[in-house]
Amino acid sequence: MQNPRPQQLVAVLDFGAQYGQLIARRVRDLNVYSELVPCDITVDELKELAPAAVILSGGPASVYAEDAPGIDAGILEMGVPVLGFCYGQQIMAVTLGGEVGHTEKGEYGPATLVREGDSRILGKTPVEGQTVWMSHRDAVSRVPEGFRVTAHTETCPVAAMECAERNLYATQFHPEVRHSEYGKTMLESFLFDVCGLERNWTMDNIVEQKVAEIRETVGERKVILALSGGVDSSVVAALVHRAIGDQLTCVFVNHGLLRKGEPEMVEQVFRTQFNVPLVHVHAEERYARLLAGVTEPEQKRRLIGTEFWKVFFEEAQKIGDVEMLAQGTIYPDIIESGARKTGGKASTIKSHHNLIPFPEGVHFDLIEPLDHFFKDEVRELGVSLGLPSSMVYRQPFPGPGLAIRIIGDVTPEKLDILREADAIVREELDAYNARLFEETGERNGEHSCWQYFAVLPDIKSVGVMGDERTYARPVIVRAVESSDAMTADWAKLPYEVLGKISSRIVGEVAGVNRVVYDVTPKPPATIEWE
Ligand code: XMP
């Protein structure tokens, strides 16, 4: 059986680890392609993927628990190098006749590693004093026959073990976590010294390979794509257009809820720069009628989403003879929608796609060229395809757009106010982030803002401008530090930055007489106000 992928594959067997995605991510950072596969994959199924190496992830279970996930023992006998982390080490040990027991105290957080003898994985790291990251209660108490202990910590006698003759390696700690000082060195030793892999997961190779794949899948057919101006759909558009040129039509549904300058940017990049056939659907009035008087946040979301697909499919019908729909699904969408539980890509994609409300009798074959890319890989791909960095590094922006940043009903007047105020917040904080980037070299550094915008509440208050009493709207500024939107903290912006945002908004945006700053983390608040 042949590996269906052109790259060598490192298969990460996912035992339900908190860090499973991170392992695949770290391997790809070293320019080697890696995918998560369910831990109950059989040796024959795995052979079909022809992995060049296998990594066993950690996991929350105890190996002796009744429902503890096991491993097909054949995987350890395939002749392919295997590296296990944490639960991965323990399952390797018990499967091959070793023993796992409770350590007296669990070990959580940093620990100091002491190496013992030679090791193909640890050989390039210090013999004493390196910090590794531990997170376990159980640990290997007796290694299987043929294995040697290659490291210990104060509480963990088998912090690493290996059997070089059978190419089996394992650590109790987590090399994939940044807190493990030499984790990257260990992973490099495994991938390049032990497995002899090549660094061929590079953007140039990827573009070339994806273009060929898309051409083959699409053939002569016509493809449409719903372009939102967001990162994922923009990168798919650029990639698919590179592959099949004018066989692709992009449909940009302008619902009038976008930020200042965004529709113009989509036009500029796709029509002018890339010369992509682009249908710009002016649905602003249709949406204004739809949303008139609607105040409930979830109802806004529902109406906006349903109408979007209605408009989109109407346009698709007008184009005619379209057989394929390109989508910007990315790898975390697939993983998070349950790939692990369903045990395979196909079934997951189906549940994910059920979300698209295809009208009766309408059918498109789907093409999702980014479905195995992490978000930062999508951005890199965008840069190498020539998309502007303002588009590629765009901060998250909700599909329902400004409608969920206007508390209460959405009116054209409120949209105008919010759009102008938001443009000022973004301009000032883009500049603030750029200054931090210059100082630290980090794009999402310690104090950088991750997402920032304006919100328009449904109240008015009294102010005084010139000698006149005003009764006008406040604008709320929201700026947060985060890495994944799951949790966030309010950004500790310098007073002069806040002051400038405030005086600009009040001075430049008619109808606003007050600016306030939201100083609530998530939780208990959310990032958005609706
Ligand atoms: P919250 O407000 O839940 O937001 O803290 C977390 C992240 O999700 C974005 N968000 C949305 N994105 N449709 C989207 O596509 C939505 O309805 C939506 N609501 C929130 C939000 O901007 C933040 O990045």
XYZ file of C-alpha atoms and ligand atoms in Angstrom:
554
model
C 0.000 0.000 0.000
C 1.249 3.485 -0.780
C 1.122 6.544 1.381
C -1.548 8.660 -0.333
C 0.340 11.792 0.710
C 3.388 12.940 -1.189
C 5.205 13.812 2.049
C 6.561 11.443 4.610
C 3.987 11.251 7.355
C 4.458 11.286 11.096
C 1.282 9.753 12.539
C 0.386 10.958 16.035
C -1.823 8.393 17.752
C -4.158 10.498 19.833
C -4.927 9.026 23.252
C -7.045 12.046 24.163
C -4.172 14.294 25.121
C -4.515 17.877 26.064
C -1.427 18.396 23.901
C -2.289 16.148 20.911
C -2.680 18.920 18.370
C 0.432 20.527 19.738
C 2.541 17.466 18.922
C 1.476 17.528 15.253
C 2.063 21.269 15.268
C 5.617 20.923 16.650
C 6.501 18.263 14.084
C 5.259 20.499 11.278
C 7.264 23.406 12.741
C 10.282 21.238 11.923
C 9.057 20.989 8.307
C 7.827 17.409 8.547
C 4.190 16.594 7.798
C 2.193 15.200 10.698
C -1.401 14.192 11.288
C -3.426 13.031 14.265
C -4.963 9.575 13.949
C -7.339 7.889 16.421
C -5.561 5.712 18.976
C -7.717 2.682 18.145
C -6.402 2.535 14.579
C -5.365 -1.017 13.697
C -1.924 -1.879 12.443
C -3.361 -2.651 8.988
C -5.158 0.685 8.784
C -2.009 2.466 9.875
C 0.075 0.593 7.306
C -2.186 1.997 4.604
C -1.047 5.471 5.622
C 2.560 4.266 5.441
C 3.847 6.531 8.201
C 7.580 7.127 8.364
C 7.313 7.507 12.133
C 4.720 7.134 14.859
C 4.259 9.220 17.991
C 2.025 8.099 20.859
C 0.465 11.084 22.594
C -0.330 11.495 26.253
C -3.839 10.990 27.574
C -5.908 11.401 30.712
C -6.584 7.718 31.445
C -4.754 5.284 33.705
C -3.467 2.321 31.650
C -5.128 -0.110 34.045
C -8.551 1.587 33.995
C -11.348 -0.557 32.547
C -11.990 1.684 29.568
C -8.370 2.770 29.103
C -7.515 3.111 25.411
C -5.091 0.430 24.257
C -2.870 0.115 21.232
C -2.742 -2.552 18.536
C 0.520 -4.257 19.589
C 1.390 -4.776 15.915
C 2.066 -1.042 15.643
C 5.080 -1.456 17.920
C 6.356 -4.297 15.710
C 5.880 -2.587 12.334
C 9.553 -1.689 12.064
C 8.659 2.024 11.993
C 10.282 4.137 14.749
C 7.857 4.892 17.589
C 8.150 7.626 20.210
C 5.733 7.759 23.146
C 5.030 10.649 25.518
C 3.489 10.288 28.996
C 0.511 7.875 28.544
C 2.274 6.945 25.298
C 5.272 5.719 27.312
C 3.063 3.860 29.756
C 1.001 2.107 27.084
C 4.195 1.127 25.269
C 5.566 -0.312 28.515
C 2.525 -2.401 29.487
C 1.910 -3.609 25.929
C 5.476 -4.964 25.761
C 5.438 -6.647 29.184
C 6.661 -3.844 31.467
C 4.786 -2.431 34.440
C 3.150 0.827 35.378
C 2.356 1.894 38.933
C 1.339 4.908 40.967
C 4.146 7.250 41.943
C 3.921 8.318 45.580
C 3.235 11.882 44.649
C 2.001 12.877 41.234
C 4.313 15.143 39.313
C 2.846 18.253 37.717
C 4.808 21.101 36.198
C 8.554 21.584 35.803
C 10.968 18.847 36.896
C 14.734 18.475 36.628
C 15.900 15.646 34.417
C 19.000 13.526 35.006
C 20.128 11.424 32.039
C 21.489 7.903 32.342
C 23.876 6.505 29.727
C 23.583 7.010 25.970
C 20.340 7.907 24.311
C 19.467 8.479 20.670
C 16.695 10.895 21.664
C 18.336 12.721 24.567
C 21.949 12.500 23.354
C 22.130 16.157 22.293
C 20.716 17.517 25.555
C 22.534 18.242 28.877
C 23.282 15.268 31.118
C 22.081 17.107 34.224
C 19.932 20.062 35.082
C 17.560 20.433 32.136
C 13.945 21.313 32.844
C 11.164 19.106 31.492
C 7.393 19.399 31.837
C 5.595 16.636 33.733
C 1.894 15.999 34.152
C 1.147 12.538 35.557
C 0.297 10.360 38.494
C 1.060 6.894 37.070
C 4.533 6.087 35.795
C 6.487 3.130 34.417
C 7.850 1.064 37.338
C 9.535 -1.708 35.312
C 10.666 -1.295 31.712
C 9.954 -4.085 29.187
C 12.670 -6.544 28.291
C 15.319 -5.072 26.013
C 14.639 -1.476 27.157
C 17.031 0.780 29.074
C 16.136 3.655 31.363
C 17.716 6.761 29.837
C 16.624 9.423 32.334
C 15.000 9.954 35.738
C 13.776 12.820 37.913
C 13.625 13.015 41.671
C 10.135 11.491 41.785
C 10.083 9.533 38.538
C 12.580 6.670 38.154
C 11.697 6.091 34.478
C 11.492 9.574 32.980
C 12.669 8.179 29.634
C 13.362 4.736 28.189
C 14.427 3.288 24.885
C 15.131 0.130 22.960
C 17.267 1.394 20.079
C 17.445 -2.074 18.464
C 13.667 -2.044 17.903
C 13.532 1.714 17.362
C 11.185 2.288 20.289
C 11.571 5.395 22.449
C 9.518 7.067 25.133
C 9.490 9.820 27.716
C 7.273 10.360 30.731
C 7.551 14.136 30.262
C 6.132 16.251 27.442
C 8.814 17.378 24.970
C 6.136 19.110 22.858
C 5.477 21.723 25.549
C 7.644 24.842 25.423
C 8.478 24.518 29.128
C 10.520 21.401 28.274
C 13.735 23.302 27.547
C 15.229 20.832 25.085
C 11.978 19.377 23.760
C 12.659 20.642 20.263
C 16.160 19.151 20.256
C 14.709 15.772 21.282
C 12.092 15.886 18.585
C 14.756 16.812 16.016
C 16.910 13.882 17.141
C 13.942 11.552 16.672
C 12.799 12.874 13.295
C 16.151 13.437 11.636
C 18.744 11.201 13.365
C 16.566 8.198 14.213
C 14.007 8.300 11.382
C 16.193 9.997 8.756
C 13.320 12.218 7.581
C 13.663 15.166 5.246
C 12.473 18.669 5.941
C 10.053 18.824 3.029
C 6.884 20.337 4.548
C 7.730 23.825 3.273
C 5.390 26.422 1.834
C 6.844 26.231 -1.679
C 6.398 22.466 -1.806
C 2.939 22.751 -0.327
C 1.684 25.284 -2.866
C 3.025 23.213 -5.748
C 1.509 20.025 -4.404
C -1.871 21.568 -3.544
C -2.148 23.199 -6.963
C -1.558 19.827 -8.637
C -4.066 18.125 -6.327
C -6.768 20.745 -6.953
C -6.288 20.553 -10.740
C -6.669 16.816 -10.649
C -9.755 16.868 -8.414
C -11.541 19.638 -10.281
C -10.748 18.665 -13.867
C -12.847 20.811 -16.200
C -15.559 21.618 -13.706
C -16.657 25.054 -12.475
C -16.112 25.934 -8.837
C -17.673 28.610 -6.638
C -16.539 29.949 -3.338
C -18.136 32.189 -0.722
C -15.552 34.875 -0.117
C -15.932 36.733 3.181
C -12.692 38.687 3.281
C -11.607 36.511 6.233
C -8.289 34.677 6.278
C -9.442 31.154 5.418
C -11.762 31.922 2.512
C -9.255 34.411 1.070
C -6.429 31.890 1.132
C -8.605 29.186 -0.452
C -9.635 31.661 -3.149
C -6.027 32.559 -3.964
C -4.933 28.921 -3.937
C -7.795 27.531 -6.012
C -7.437 30.401 -8.481
C -3.717 29.647 -8.832
C -4.711 26.069 -9.694
C -7.685 26.465 -12.030
C -7.828 30.152 -13.004
C -11.184 31.351 -14.303
C -12.947 28.071 -13.619
C -13.325 29.613 -10.138
C -15.931 32.275 -9.382
C -15.878 33.981 -5.999
C -19.151 35.239 -4.574
C -18.801 38.032 -2.054
C -22.062 38.579 -0.177
C -21.898 42.122 1.141
C -24.386 42.204 4.005
C -23.463 45.731 4.974
C -22.166 44.536 8.340
C -18.473 44.624 7.482
C -15.896 46.992 8.877
C -14.756 50.179 7.213
C -12.732 49.528 4.065
C -13.330 45.762 3.941
C -15.520 45.482 0.829
C -13.080 47.754 -1.004
C -10.178 45.576 0.080
C -11.847 42.403 -1.191
C -12.454 44.141 -4.544
C -8.909 45.466 -4.696
C -7.194 42.187 -3.857
C -9.339 39.724 -5.780
C -10.622 41.689 -8.748
C -7.689 44.029 -9.351
C -4.626 42.187 -8.046
C -5.569 38.541 -8.668
C -8.025 39.074 -11.481
C -10.420 36.471 -10.087
C -13.958 36.399 -11.491
C -15.767 38.047 -8.582
C -19.484 38.548 -8.029
C -20.018 41.324 -5.483
C -23.583 40.921 -4.259
C -24.902 44.144 -2.767
C -27.252 42.707 -0.176
C -27.008 45.685 2.184
C -30.641 46.749 1.816
C -31.949 43.223 1.952
C -30.143 42.756 5.275
C -31.281 46.132 6.606
C -34.907 45.072 6.046
C -34.255 41.649 7.524
C -32.690 43.005 10.708
C -35.037 45.930 11.295
C -36.313 45.797 14.868
C -34.455 42.580 15.766
C -32.751 42.902 19.154
C -32.096 39.378 20.397
C -28.430 38.379 19.734
C -29.017 34.758 18.777
C -31.894 35.698 16.502
C -29.597 38.192 14.758
C -27.011 35.466 14.247
C -29.587 32.995 12.914
C -31.163 35.442 10.483
C -27.807 36.639 9.162
C -26.484 33.107 8.659
C -29.594 31.729 6.965
C -29.925 34.711 4.668
C -26.263 34.452 3.707
C -26.691 30.989 2.218
C -29.958 31.993 0.534
C -28.231 34.874 -1.233
C -25.242 32.729 -2.044
C -27.225 29.900 -3.632
C -29.298 32.365 -5.655
C -26.057 33.664 -7.148
C -24.701 30.168 -7.706
C -27.807 29.356 -9.696
C -27.304 32.466 -11.842
C -23.751 31.446 -12.710
C -25.028 28.074 -13.903
C -23.332 24.687 -14.435
C -21.408 24.955 -11.197
C -20.558 21.533 -9.821
C -18.142 22.266 -7.010
C -18.048 24.403 -3.902
C -14.685 25.372 -2.377
C -14.597 25.913 1.372
C -12.088 27.285 3.850
C -12.412 24.486 6.400
C -9.193 24.166 8.390
C -7.669 21.333 10.439
C -8.867 22.485 13.895
C -12.457 22.578 12.500
C -12.084 18.923 11.584
C -10.413 17.882 14.808
C -12.798 19.850 17.009
C -15.893 18.610 15.250
C -15.032 15.132 16.453
C -12.596 13.418 14.072
C -11.091 11.604 16.987
C -14.333 10.199 18.236
C -15.660 9.174 14.873
C -12.300 7.648 14.072
C -11.921 8.982 10.592
C -11.938 11.980 8.376
C -14.878 11.103 6.164
C -17.572 10.858 8.780
C -16.466 14.049 10.471
C -16.474 16.078 7.316
C -20.029 15.011 6.801
C -21.254 16.250 10.161
C -19.361 19.469 9.696
C -20.909 20.016 6.289
C -24.378 19.322 7.431
C -24.148 22.868 8.710
C -24.413 24.211 5.154
C -28.119 24.483 4.418
C -28.113 23.229 0.833
C -31.498 24.027 -0.718
C -33.713 21.137 -1.901
C -32.293 19.455 -4.951
C -29.025 21.413 -4.877
C -25.812 19.461 -4.780
C -22.173 20.466 -4.980
C -19.052 18.384 -4.617
C -16.926 19.977 -1.946
C -13.307 20.861 -2.181
C -11.474 21.856 0.983
C -7.811 22.307 0.258
C -6.970 23.653 3.739
C -8.578 20.867 5.734
C -5.220 19.661 7.011
C -3.683 23.038 7.792
C -3.357 24.772 11.127
C -4.281 28.457 11.261
C -0.730 29.772 11.241
C 0.106 27.524 8.275
C -2.904 29.003 6.456
C -1.463 32.465 7.097
C 1.978 31.439 5.822
C 0.354 29.967 2.753
C -1.509 33.245 2.198
C 1.721 35.210 2.361
C 3.447 32.912 -0.104
C 0.474 33.231 -2.490
C 0.910 37.012 -2.413
C -2.058 38.073 -0.267
C -1.510 41.337 1.643
C -0.452 40.897 5.253
C -3.365 43.033 6.485
C -5.660 40.313 5.121
C -3.551 37.358 6.187
C -2.971 38.620 9.737
C -6.480 39.986 10.106
C -7.813 39.570 13.628
C -10.837 37.346 14.161
C -14.069 38.968 13.039
C -17.430 37.309 13.634
C -19.459 36.135 10.639
C -22.488 38.212 11.767
C -20.161 41.192 11.694
C -20.964 44.524 13.254
C -24.548 43.407 13.947
C -23.445 41.677 17.151
C -21.440 44.723 18.236
C -24.538 46.919 18.128
C -26.580 46.232 21.229
C -30.270 46.346 20.383
C -31.625 46.809 16.889
C -29.340 47.443 13.934
C -29.957 50.618 11.943
C -27.966 52.275 9.145
C -27.252 55.252 11.433
C -25.833 53.036 14.187
C -23.803 51.056 11.656
C -22.232 54.280 10.382
C -21.278 55.412 13.876
C -19.841 52.040 14.834
C -17.918 51.649 11.577
C -16.205 55.018 12.011
C -15.421 54.537 15.709
C -14.165 51.015 15.068
C -11.857 52.247 12.311
C -10.237 54.639 14.800
C -9.795 51.916 17.439
C -8.203 49.647 14.862
C -5.952 52.323 13.423
C -4.593 53.342 16.827
C -4.168 49.787 18.104
C -2.649 48.544 14.837
C -0.033 51.256 15.352
C 0.390 50.297 19.024
C 0.877 46.617 18.089
C 3.326 47.582 15.353
C 5.407 49.516 17.912
C 5.441 46.480 20.221
C 6.360 44.223 17.311
C 9.283 46.505 16.489
C 10.483 46.424 20.093
C 10.025 42.708 20.771
C 9.904 41.013 17.358
C 6.809 39.108 18.512
C 3.571 39.413 16.627
C 1.360 38.349 19.524
C 3.782 39.238 22.299
C 3.082 39.583 25.997
C 1.287 42.926 25.826
C 0.091 42.911 22.221
C -3.621 43.201 21.648
C -5.039 40.103 20.032
C -8.456 41.426 19.137
C -9.739 44.997 19.406
C -12.844 46.785 18.294
C -15.611 49.179 19.209
C -19.062 48.308 20.541
C -22.155 50.494 20.413
C -24.511 50.117 23.385
C -28.177 50.980 23.233
C -28.105 54.051 25.461
C -27.509 57.764 25.305
C -25.970 60.032 27.906
C -25.506 63.731 28.568
C -22.369 65.596 27.632
C -21.212 69.079 26.800
C -19.455 70.087 23.595
C -18.497 73.684 22.965
C -21.149 75.428 25.019
C -23.855 73.006 23.991
C -25.416 70.256 26.013
C -25.369 66.997 24.054
C -27.416 63.870 24.420
C -25.555 61.280 22.395
C -24.141 57.766 22.306
C -21.187 56.265 24.135
C -18.738 53.951 22.379
C -17.184 51.052 24.264
C -13.614 50.117 23.406
C -12.787 46.408 23.798
C -9.176 45.229 23.479
C -8.003 41.841 24.708
C -4.870 39.773 25.032
C -5.447 36.125 24.161
C -4.055 33.302 22.088
C -7.131 31.255 21.247
C -10.238 33.258 22.303
C -11.083 30.585 24.897
C -9.826 32.848 27.651
C -8.778 36.474 27.378
C -7.646 39.343 29.520
C -8.316 43.016 28.926
C -5.286 44.679 27.405
C -3.345 46.943 29.764
C -3.110 49.750 27.264
C -1.042 52.829 28.108
C -3.204 55.800 29.189
C -1.950 57.934 26.317
C -3.131 55.326 23.792
C -6.562 55.177 25.429
C -6.642 58.974 25.627
C -5.896 59.350 21.954
C -8.563 56.822 20.950
C -11.091 58.643 23.123
C -10.361 62.141 21.859
C -10.301 60.996 18.247
C -13.637 59.185 18.474
C -15.401 62.045 20.222
C -13.833 64.572 17.860
C -14.272 62.682 14.592
C -17.454 60.628 14.922
C -20.712 62.551 14.919
C -23.263 61.306 17.419
C -20.745 60.145 20.066
C -19.992 62.110 23.254
C -18.357 59.532 25.530
C -15.821 56.676 25.289
C -15.451 53.902 27.871
C -12.978 51.019 28.152
C -14.076 47.466 29.028
C -11.783 46.093 31.776
C -13.330 42.630 32.157
C -11.476 39.381 31.415
C -13.061 36.298 29.850
C -14.373 34.585 31.885
C -16.577 35.991 33.400
C -17.300 38.219 30.383
C -16.997 37.157 26.751
C -14.884 38.957 24.187
C -17.864 40.145 22.169
C -20.759 41.934 23.828
C -23.411 39.788 22.177
P -16.706 35.341 22.649
O -17.513 36.582 22.522
O -17.552 34.105 22.754
O -15.905 35.205 21.290
O -15.688 35.431 23.755
C -14.826 34.327 21.077
C -14.284 34.544 19.668
O -15.269 34.155 18.701
C -15.627 35.243 17.877
N -17.093 35.179 17.685
C -17.709 34.775 16.560
N -17.213 34.362 15.370
N -19.415 34.048 14.552
C -18.070 34.021 14.364
O -17.629 33.671 13.260
C -19.992 34.447 15.712
O -21.215 34.475 15.843
C -19.088 34.819 16.761
N -19.266 35.248 18.051
C -18.047 35.451 18.581
C -15.193 36.490 18.644
O -14.924 37.579 17.778
C -13.975 36.008 19.384
O -12.816 36.049 18.571
